[in-house]
PDB file of C-alpha atoms in Angstrom:
ATOM      1  CA  UNK U 132     131.886  16.668 217.796  1.00 36.00           C
ATOM      2  CA  UNK U 133     135.626  17.119 217.286  1.00 34.00           C
ATOM      3  CA  UNK U 134     136.867  20.718 217.262  1.00 35.00           C
ATOM      4  CA  UNK U 135     138.749  21.955 214.243  1.00 34.00           C
ATOM      5  CA  UNK U 136     141.640  24.375 214.709  1.00 34.00           C
ATOM      6  CA  UNK U 137     142.884  26.813 212.122  1.00 30.00           C
ATOM      7  CA  UNK U 138     146.290  28.467 212.004  1.00 35.00           C
ATOM      8  CA  UNK U 139     146.425  32.266 211.864  1.00 32.00           C
ATOM      9  CA  UNK U 140     147.690  32.001 208.321  1.00 38.00           C
ATOM     10  CA  UNK U 141     144.729  29.866 207.352  1.00 37.00           C
ATOM     11  CA  UNK U 142     142.285  32.256 209.022  1.00 34.00           C
ATOM     12  CA  UNK U 143     143.921  35.168 207.210  1.00 38.00           C
ATOM     13  CA  UNK U 144     143.547  33.349 203.926  1.00 36.00           C
ATOM     14  CA  UNK U 145     139.858  32.693 204.604  1.00 34.00           C
ATOM     15  CA  UNK U 146     139.234  36.352 205.520  1.00 32.00           C
ATOM     16  CA  UNK U 147     141.068  37.544 202.463  1.00 35.00           C
ATOM     17  CA  UNK U 148     138.973  35.301 200.257  1.00 35.00           C
ATOM     18  CA  UNK U 149     135.818  36.536 201.960  1.00 35.00           C
ATOM     19  CA  UNK U 150     136.654  40.206 201.528  1.00 38.00           C
ATOM     20  CA  UNK U 151     137.538  40.070 197.817  1.00 37.00           C
ATOM     21  CA  UNK U 152     134.496  41.450 195.947  1.00 38.00           C
ATOM     22  CA  UNK U 153     132.897  39.224 193.334  1.00 37.00           C
ATOM     23  CA  UNK U 154     132.766  40.376 189.735  1.00 36.00           C
ATOM     24  CA  UNK U 155     129.343  41.975 189.249  1.00 38.00           C
ATOM     25  CA  UNK U 156     126.979  40.370 186.738  1.00 47.00           C
ATOM     26  CA  UNK U 157     126.184  42.487 183.710  1.00 61.00           C
ATOM     27  CA  UNK U 158     122.735  44.038 184.000  1.00 75.00           C
ATOM     28  CA  UNK U 159     120.063  42.913 181.581  1.00 86.00           C
ATOM     29  CA  UNK U 160     118.469  45.451 179.248  1.00 89.00           C
ATOM     30  CA  UNK U 161     115.015  46.735 180.139  1.00 90.00           C
ATOM     31  CA  UNK U 162     113.017  44.519 177.824  1.00 95.00           C
ATOM     32  CA  UNK U 163     109.518  45.560 176.788  1.00 94.00           C
ATOM     33  CA  UNK U 164     106.590  43.717 175.191  1.00 97.00           C
ATOM     34  CA  UNK U 165     107.524  43.260 171.488  1.00 98.00           C
ATOM     35  CA  UNK U 166     104.494  45.076 170.080  1.00 95.00           C
ATOM     36  CA  UNK U 167     103.595  48.744 169.500  1.00 89.00           C
ATOM     37  CA  UNK U 168     102.528  51.082 172.312  1.00 86.00           C
ATOM     38  CA  UNK U 169      99.224  50.303 174.072  1.00 86.00           C
ATOM     39  CA  UNK U 170      98.552  47.051 172.212  1.00 92.00           C
ATOM     40  CA  UNK U 171      97.407  44.102 174.356  1.00 95.00           C
ATOM     41  CA  UNK U 172      98.467  40.547 173.505  1.00 97.00           C
ATOM     42  CA  UNK U 173      97.859  37.129 175.022  1.00 98.00           C
ATOM     43  CA  UNK U 174     101.165  35.480 175.944  1.00 98.00           C
ATOM     44  CA  UNK U 175     101.344  31.754 176.639  1.00 98.00           C
ATOM     45  CA  UNK U 176     104.117  29.778 178.338  1.00 98.00           C
ATOM     46  CA  UNK U 177     104.178  26.011 178.729  1.00 97.00           C
ATOM     47  CA  UNK U 178     106.681  23.543 180.113  1.00 95.00           C
ATOM     48  CA  UNK U 179     106.781  21.469 176.896  1.00 95.00           C
ATOM     49  CA  UNK U 180     107.674  24.484 174.735  1.00 96.00           C
ATOM     50  CA  UNK U 181     111.011  24.503 172.901  1.00 95.00           C
ATOM     51  CA  UNK U 182     112.854  26.241 174.369  1.00 97.00           C
ATOM     52  CA  UNK U 183     110.949  26.065 177.636  1.00 97.00           C
ATOM     53  CA  UNK U 184     111.020  29.772 178.531  1.00 98.00           C
ATOM     54  CA  UNK U 185     109.790  31.099 175.166  1.00 98.00           C
ATOM     55  CA  UNK U 186     106.454  32.942 174.943  1.00 98.00           C
ATOM     56  CA  UNK U 187     103.899  32.517 172.159  1.00 98.00           C
ATOM     57  CA  UNK U 188     101.919  35.729 171.541  1.00 98.00           C
ATOM     58  CA  UNK U 189      98.469  35.906 169.931  1.00 97.00           C
ATOM     59  CA  UNK U 190      95.531  38.248 169.435  1.00 96.00           C
ATOM     60  CA  UNK U 191      92.517  38.242 167.103  1.00 95.00           C
ATOM     61  CA  UNK U 192      93.346  38.627 163.391  1.00 93.00           C
ATOM     62  CA  UNK U 193      97.042  39.083 164.158  1.00 95.00           C
ATOM     63  CA  UNK U 194      98.432  37.846 160.819  1.00 95.00           C
ATOM     64  CA  UNK U 195     100.623  40.642 159.442  1.00 92.00           C
ATOM     65  CA  UNK U 196     100.595  42.733 162.614  1.00 93.00           C
ATOM     66  CA  UNK U 197     103.912  44.541 163.270  1.00 92.00           C
ATOM     67  CA  UNK U 198     106.489  43.123 165.676  1.00 95.00           C
ATOM     68  CA  UNK U 199     108.852  45.617 167.296  1.00 93.00           C
ATOM     69  CA  UNK U 200     112.259  45.430 168.981  1.00 93.00           C
ATOM     70  CA  UNK U 201     111.839  44.769 172.693  1.00 95.00           C
ATOM     71  CA  UNK U 202     115.047  46.654 173.576  1.00 89.00           C
ATOM     72  CA  UNK U 203     117.749  48.649 171.763  1.00 86.00           C
ATOM     73  CA  UNK U 204     120.390  46.616 169.956  1.00 89.00           C
ATOM     74  CA  UNK U 205     121.858  45.513 166.647  1.00 91.00           C
ATOM     75  CA  UNK U 206     120.176  43.058 164.290  1.00 94.00           C
ATOM     76  CA  UNK U 207     122.631  40.210 163.804  1.00 96.00           C
ATOM     77  CA  UNK U 208     120.453  37.615 162.131  1.00 98.00           C
ATOM     78  CA  UNK U 209     117.639  37.804 159.553  1.00 98.00           C
ATOM     79  CA  UNK U 210     117.026  34.240 158.463  1.00 98.00           C
ATOM     80  CA  UNK U 211     114.459  32.165 156.579  1.00 98.00           C
ATOM     81  CA  UNK U 212     114.542  28.462 157.523  1.00 98.00           C
ATOM     82  CA  UNK U 213     111.712  27.689 155.142  1.00 97.00           C
ATOM     83  CA  UNK U 214     109.042  25.291 156.354  1.00 96.00           C
ATOM     84  CA  UNK U 215     110.951  24.106 159.424  1.00 97.00           C
ATOM     85  CA  UNK U 216     111.728  25.308 162.939  1.00 97.00           C
ATOM     86  CA  UNK U 217     111.552  29.118 163.375  1.00 98.00           C
ATOM     87  CA  UNK U 218     110.770  29.786 159.714  1.00 98.00           C
ATOM     88  CA  UNK U 219     111.442  33.469 159.149  1.00 98.00           C
ATOM     89  CA  UNK U 220     113.067  34.944 162.235  1.00 98.00           C
ATOM     90  CA  UNK U 221     115.082  37.911 163.486  1.00 98.00           C
ATOM     91  CA  UNK U 222     117.689  37.960 166.245  1.00 98.00           C
ATOM     92  CA  UNK U 223     118.802  41.140 168.003  1.00 96.00           C
ATOM     93  CA  UNK U 224     122.046  41.435 169.958  1.00 94.00           C
ATOM     94  CA  UNK U 225     121.557  43.723 172.982  1.00 91.00           C
ATOM     95  CA  UNK U 226     125.098  43.466 174.342  1.00 90.00           C
ATOM     96  CA  UNK U 227     126.490  41.823 177.505  1.00 89.00           C
ATOM     97  CA  UNK U 228     125.477  38.399 176.163  1.00 95.00           C
ATOM     98  CA  UNK U 229     121.752  39.195 175.822  1.00 96.00           C
ATOM     99  CA  UNK U 230     119.824  38.430 172.638  1.00 97.00           C
ATOM    100  CA  UNK U 231     116.167  38.198 171.649  1.00 98.00           C
ATOM    101  CA  UNK U 232     114.506  35.998 169.020  1.00 98.00           C
ATOM    102  CA  UNK U 233     111.349  36.784 167.011  1.00 98.00           C
ATOM    103  CA  UNK U 234     110.157  33.740 165.054  1.00 98.00           C
ATOM    104  CA  UNK U 235     107.493  32.518 162.572  1.00 98.00           C
ATOM    105  CA  UNK U 236     107.379  35.967 160.938  1.00 98.00           C
ATOM    106  CA  UNK U 237     105.539  36.557 157.681  1.00 96.00           C
ATOM    107  CA  UNK U 238     108.114  39.120 156.559  1.00 95.00           C
ATOM    108  CA  UNK U 239     111.080  41.262 157.590  1.00 95.00           C
ATOM    109  CA  UNK U 240     111.467  45.010 158.044  1.00 90.00           C
ATOM    110  CA  UNK U 241     115.162  45.138 159.026  1.00 90.00           C
ATOM    111  CA  UNK U 242     118.516  43.911 157.755  1.00 92.00           C
ATOM    112  CA  UNK U 243     121.654  42.501 159.397  1.00 95.00           C
ATOM    113  CA  UNK U 244     123.819  45.181 160.976  1.00 91.00           C
ATOM    114  CA  UNK U 245     120.972  47.616 161.474  1.00 88.00           C
ATOM    115  CA  UNK U 246     120.720  49.423 164.818  1.00 82.00           C
ATOM    116  CA  UNK U 247     117.229  49.423 166.324  1.00 84.00           C
ATOM    117  CA  UNK U 248     115.588  51.070 169.311  1.00 83.00           C
ATOM    118  CA  UNK U 249     112.406  50.589 171.288  1.00 85.00           C
ATOM    119  CA  UNK U 250     109.329  50.338 169.106  1.00 85.00           C
ATOM    120  CA  UNK U 251     111.226  49.815 165.847  1.00 87.00           C
ATOM    121  CA  UNK U 252     109.232  47.540 163.544  1.00 89.00           C
ATOM    122  CA  UNK U 253     111.440  44.551 162.706  1.00 93.00           C
ATOM    123  CA  UNK U 254     108.920  42.232 161.020  1.00 94.00           C
ATOM    124  CA  UNK U 255     105.342  41.015 160.914  1.00 94.00           C
ATOM    125  CA  UNK U 256     103.406  38.224 162.645  1.00 96.00           C
ATOM    126  CA  UNK U 257     103.158  35.103 160.534  1.00 97.00           C
ATOM    127  CA  UNK U 258     102.974  31.325 160.563  1.00 98.00           C
ATOM    128  CA  UNK U 259     106.198  30.278 158.840  1.00 98.00           C
ATOM    129  CA  UNK U 260     108.394  27.342 159.787  1.00 98.00           C
ATOM    130  CA  UNK U 261     106.981  24.734 162.151  1.00 96.00           C
ATOM    131  CA  UNK U 262     103.991  26.900 163.118  1.00 97.00           C
ATOM    132  CA  UNK U 263     100.395  25.674 163.002  1.00 94.00           C
ATOM    133  CA  UNK U 264      98.825  29.147 163.061  1.00 97.00           C
ATOM    134  CA  UNK U 265      99.773  32.842 163.135  1.00 97.00           C
ATOM    135  CA  UNK U 266     101.616  33.908 166.292  1.00 98.00           C
ATOM    136  CA  UNK U 267     104.902  35.386 167.473  1.00 98.00           C
ATOM    137  CA  UNK U 268     107.398  33.054 169.140  1.00 98.00           C
ATOM    138  CA  UNK U 269     109.557  35.258 171.397  1.00 98.00           C
ATOM    139  CA  UNK U 270     112.680  34.443 173.409  1.00 98.00           C
ATOM    140  CA  UNK U 271     115.207  36.169 175.635  1.00 98.00           C
ATOM    141  CA  UNK U 272     118.633  34.535 175.864  1.00 98.00           C
ATOM    142  CA  UNK U 273     121.805  35.085 177.873  1.00 97.00           C
ATOM    143  CA  UNK U 274     125.051  33.740 176.428  1.00 97.00           C
ATOM    144  CA  UNK U 275     123.018  31.532 174.101  1.00 97.00           C
ATOM    145  CA  UNK U 276     120.853  29.976 176.836  1.00 97.00           C
ATOM    146  CA  UNK U 277     117.155  30.769 177.037  1.00 97.00           C
ATOM    147  CA  UNK U 278     116.162  32.550 180.231  1.00 98.00           C
ATOM    148  CA  UNK U 279     112.829  33.372 181.791  1.00 98.00           C
ATOM    149  CA  UNK U 280     111.356  36.400 180.062  1.00 98.00           C
ATOM    150  CA  UNK U 281     111.018  39.705 181.895  1.00 97.00           C
ATOM    151  CA  UNK U 282     109.223  42.845 180.797  1.00 96.00           C
ATOM    152  CA  UNK U 283     110.205  46.098 182.523  1.00 91.00           C
ATOM    153  CA  UNK U 284     112.048  43.916 185.034  1.00 92.00           C
ATOM    154  CA  UNK U 285     108.933  41.902 185.991  1.00 95.00           C
ATOM    155  CA  UNK U 286     108.936  38.140 185.432  1.00 97.00           C
ATOM    156  CA  UNK U 287     106.470  36.810 182.860  1.00 98.00           C
ATOM    157  CA  UNK U 288     103.889  34.247 183.946  1.00 98.00           C
ATOM    158  CA  UNK U 289     105.207  30.677 184.113  1.00 98.00           C
ATOM    159  CA  UNK U 290     103.253  28.528 183.364  1.00 98.00           C
ATOM    160  CA  UNK U 291     100.010  29.667 181.743  1.00 98.00           C
ATOM    161  CA  UNK U 292      98.452  32.477 179.725  1.00 98.00           C
ATOM    162  CA  UNK U 293      98.462  36.178 180.573  1.00 98.00           C
ATOM    163  CA  UNK U 294      97.501  39.400 178.792  1.00 98.00           C
ATOM    164  CA  UNK U 295     100.405  41.824 178.369  1.00 98.00           C
ATOM    165  CA  UNK U 296      99.892  45.493 177.440  1.00 95.00           C
ATOM    166  CA  UNK U 297     102.825  47.149 175.702  1.00 94.00           C
ATOM    167  CA  UNK U 298     104.445  50.440 176.685  1.00 89.00           C
ATOM    168  CA  UNK U 299     107.057  49.912 173.979  1.00 88.00           C
ATOM    169  CA  UNK U 300     107.761  53.083 172.022  1.00 80.00           C
ATOM    170  CA  UNK U 301     105.184  55.115 173.959  1.00 78.00           C
ATOM    171  CA  UNK U 302     107.692  57.945 174.300  1.00 68.00           C
ATOM    172  CA  UNK U 303     106.949  58.840 170.682  1.00 59.00           C
ATOM    173  CA  UNK U 304     110.454  58.052 169.415  1.00 58.00           C
ATOM    174  CA  UNK U 305     109.027  56.033 166.524  1.00 66.00           C
ATOM    175  CA  UNK U 306     106.713  58.607 164.997  1.00 72.00           C
ATOM    176  CA  UNK U 307     106.313  59.845 161.463  1.00 77.00           C
ATOM    177  CA  UNK U 308     105.778  63.273 159.963  1.00 81.00           C
ATOM    178  CA  UNK U 309     103.507  64.525 157.227  1.00 88.00           C
ATOM    179  CA  UNK U 310     102.166  67.682 155.600  1.00 93.00           C
ATOM    180  CA  UNK U 311      98.449  68.176 155.052  1.00 95.00           C
ATOM    181  CA  UNK U 312      97.563  68.999 151.433  1.00 96.00           C
ATOM    182  CA  UNK U 313      93.923  69.429 150.464  1.00 95.00           C
ATOM    183  CA  UNK U 314      94.854  71.357 147.240  1.00 90.00           C
ATOM    184  CA  UNK U 315      91.835  73.632 147.723  1.00 88.00           C
ATOM    185  CA  UNK U 316      93.157  75.477 150.761  1.00 92.00           C
ATOM    186  CA  UNK U 317      90.348  74.238 153.006  1.00 95.00           C
ATOM    187  CA  UNK U 318      91.149  72.593 156.348  1.00 96.00           C
ATOM    188  CA  UNK U 319      91.152  68.792 156.706  1.00 97.00           C
ATOM    189  CA  UNK U 320      88.561  67.325 159.069  1.00 97.00           C
ATOM    190  CA  UNK U 321      89.891  65.426 162.072  1.00 96.00           C
ATOM    191  CA  UNK U 322      87.823  62.392 163.129  1.00 96.00           C
ATOM    192  CA  UNK U 323      87.537  60.578 166.465  1.00 94.00           C
ATOM    193  CA  UNK U 324      88.346  57.284 164.744  1.00 93.00           C
ATOM    194  CA  UNK U 325      89.772  55.930 161.473  1.00 95.00           C
ATOM    195  CA  UNK U 326      86.850  56.630 159.171  1.00 95.00           C
ATOM    196  CA  UNK U 327      84.400  59.143 157.776  1.00 96.00           C
ATOM    197  CA  UNK U 328      81.673  57.619 159.913  1.00 96.00           C
ATOM    198  CA  UNK U 329      83.357  58.836 163.105  1.00 96.00           C
ATOM    199  CA  UNK U 330      82.469  62.193 164.595  1.00 96.00           C
ATOM    200  CA  UNK U 331      84.391  65.319 163.617  1.00 96.00           C
ATOM    201  CA  UNK U 332      86.557  66.543 166.503  1.00 94.00           C
ATOM    202  CA  UNK U 333      88.345  69.442 164.821  1.00 94.00           C
ATOM    203  CA  UNK U 334      90.345  70.307 161.737  1.00 95.00           C
ATOM    204  CA  UNK U 335      93.927  70.764 160.537  1.00 95.00           C
ATOM    205  CA  UNK U 336      94.868  73.660 158.268  1.00 94.00           C
ATOM    206  CA  UNK U 337      95.994  73.018 154.709  1.00 95.00           C
ATOM    207  CA  UNK U 338      99.808  73.021 154.681  1.00 93.00           C
ATOM    208  CA  UNK U 339     100.132  72.181 158.375  1.00 92.00           C
ATOM    209  CA  UNK U 340     102.799  69.721 159.482  1.00 89.00           C
ATOM    210  CA  UNK U 341     101.560  66.842 161.664  1.00 88.00           C
ATOM    211  CA  UNK U 342     103.199  64.188 163.833  1.00 83.00           C
ATOM    212  CA  UNK U 343     101.901  60.680 163.086  1.00 85.00           C
ATOM    213  CA  UNK U 344     101.952  58.419 166.145  1.00 80.00           C
ATOM    214  CA  UNK U 345     100.569  55.314 164.434  1.00 83.00           C
ATOM    215  CA  UNK U 346      98.645  54.270 161.336  1.00 89.00           C
ATOM    216  CA  UNK U 347      95.701  51.943 160.790  1.00 91.00           C
ATOM    217  CA  UNK U 348      93.164  50.953 158.160  1.00 92.00           C
ATOM    218  CA  UNK U 349      89.674  52.444 157.955  1.00 95.00           C
ATOM    219  CA  UNK U 350      87.288  54.016 155.489  1.00 95.00           C
ATOM    220  CA  UNK U 351      88.672  54.248 151.950  1.00 96.00           C
ATOM    221  CA  UNK U 352      89.079  57.876 150.894  1.00 96.00           C
ATOM    222  CA  UNK U 353      90.103  59.456 147.592  1.00 96.00           C
ATOM    223  CA  UNK U 354      92.212  62.562 148.100  1.00 96.00           C
ATOM    224  CA  UNK U 355      95.229  64.505 146.917  1.00 95.00           C
ATOM    225  CA  UNK U 356      97.490  61.434 146.958  1.00 94.00           C
ATOM    226  CA  UNK U 357      95.123  58.909 145.424  1.00 94.00           C
ATOM    227  CA  UNK U 358      92.777  56.423 147.034  1.00 96.00           C
ATOM    228  CA  UNK U 359      93.777  55.025 150.409  1.00 95.00           C
ATOM    229  CA  UNK U 360      92.269  53.221 153.405  1.00 95.00           C
ATOM    230  CA  UNK U 361      95.132  54.331 155.671  1.00 96.00           C
ATOM    231  CA  UNK U 362      94.366  56.702 158.553  1.00 96.00           C
ATOM    232  CA  UNK U 363      96.961  58.564 160.608  1.00 94.00           C
ATOM    233  CA  UNK U 364      96.564  59.098 164.361  1.00 89.00           C
ATOM    234  CA  UNK U 365      97.847  62.592 165.122  1.00 88.00           C
ATOM    235  CA  UNK U 366      96.773  62.649 168.764  1.00 82.00           C
ATOM    236  CA  UNK U 367      94.606  60.852 171.284  1.00 78.00           C
ATOM    237  CA  UNK U 368      91.301  60.148 169.517  1.00 85.00           C
ATOM    238  CA  UNK U 369      92.354  62.287 166.515  1.00 90.00           C
ATOM    239  CA  UNK U 370      92.618  60.699 163.052  1.00 95.00           C
ATOM    240  CA  UNK U 371      93.032  62.108 159.541  1.00 97.00           C
ATOM    241  CA  UNK U 372      92.939  60.382 156.166  1.00 97.00           C
ATOM    242  CA  UNK U 373      96.402  59.605 154.800  1.00 97.00           C
ATOM    243  CA  UNK U 374      95.057  60.338 151.311  1.00 96.00           C
ATOM    244  CA  UNK U 375      95.490  64.038 152.138  1.00 97.00           C
ATOM    245  CA  UNK U 376      98.866  63.794 153.868  1.00 96.00           C
ATOM    246  CA  UNK U 377     102.260  63.916 152.173  1.00 93.00           C
ATOM    247  CA  UNK U 378     104.595  61.523 154.058  1.00 84.00           C
ATOM    248  CA  UNK U 379     107.079  60.607 151.348  1.00 80.00           C
ATOM    249  CA  UNK U 380     105.791  57.026 151.258  1.00 79.00           C
ATOM    250  CA  UNK U 381     103.222  55.267 149.121  1.00 81.00           C
ATOM    251  CA  UNK U 382     101.418  53.353 151.873  1.00 85.00           C
ATOM    252  CA  UNK U 383     102.383  52.771 155.471  1.00 85.00           C
ATOM    253  CA  UNK U 384     105.418  54.656 156.818  1.00 81.00           C
ATOM    254  CA  UNK U 385     108.269  52.244 157.673  1.00 71.00           C
ATOM    255  CA  UNK U 386     108.975  52.185 161.408  1.00 66.00           C
ATOM    256  CA  UNK U 387     105.703  53.834 162.441  1.00 75.00           C
ATOM    257  CA  UNK U 388     103.569  51.318 164.404  1.00 74.00           C
ATOM    258  CA  UNK U 389     100.087  50.208 163.434  1.00 76.00           C
ATOM    259  CA  UNK U 390      97.392  51.437 165.801  1.00 79.00           C
TER     260      UNK U 390
END
């Protein structure tokens, strides 16, 4: 093998090139599962998906279930493509070239230009566009190119189906507030689940302010604010009827996740 000789100048040039630090890549956001805290969803990846690294999320009776922002950012697209492609979809710009897509939604809960954080409800699971059944089509992109999805820095399963449990919004940043009003001055019974058939686990005084961590449907109750099937979770295993709680909203509180 013939030896190759380098001049001192050439060696100096090589060393200089070696010692110049490379421009660091911008760090990705900490993406989380795009559903409310503690919910478990089946996520499927497949090599013939378009784009290939997208995940389709499903669970039983998921039509209309809330979809939440997987990382803080700014909503830069709220679009309805009708009966083709993504159908109704939302795109969030997370900065540094990172975006996320949420497609086949049944409806929107945000508008363009709106700033969102973890756990913020942006829309609802649907089957719009080129979908053959209710599910969420989810993507992470960098500079417009789809990339393999990561949650909390861990790579999603490629290829196959895996159950993902969300810790999105578990810090309580997306809670609601309400004031108990029984009109009679008596305390409101707290149940272990969303219904009058669940056991009583305590009570909340009339006029007390409560933090609402999530809302769900249950037994229909007629109370101070009409007839409602909505129940508010005010703690672990602690539910009260929304019919006796003043929240400022007629129905579900925007931004508060469904249990």
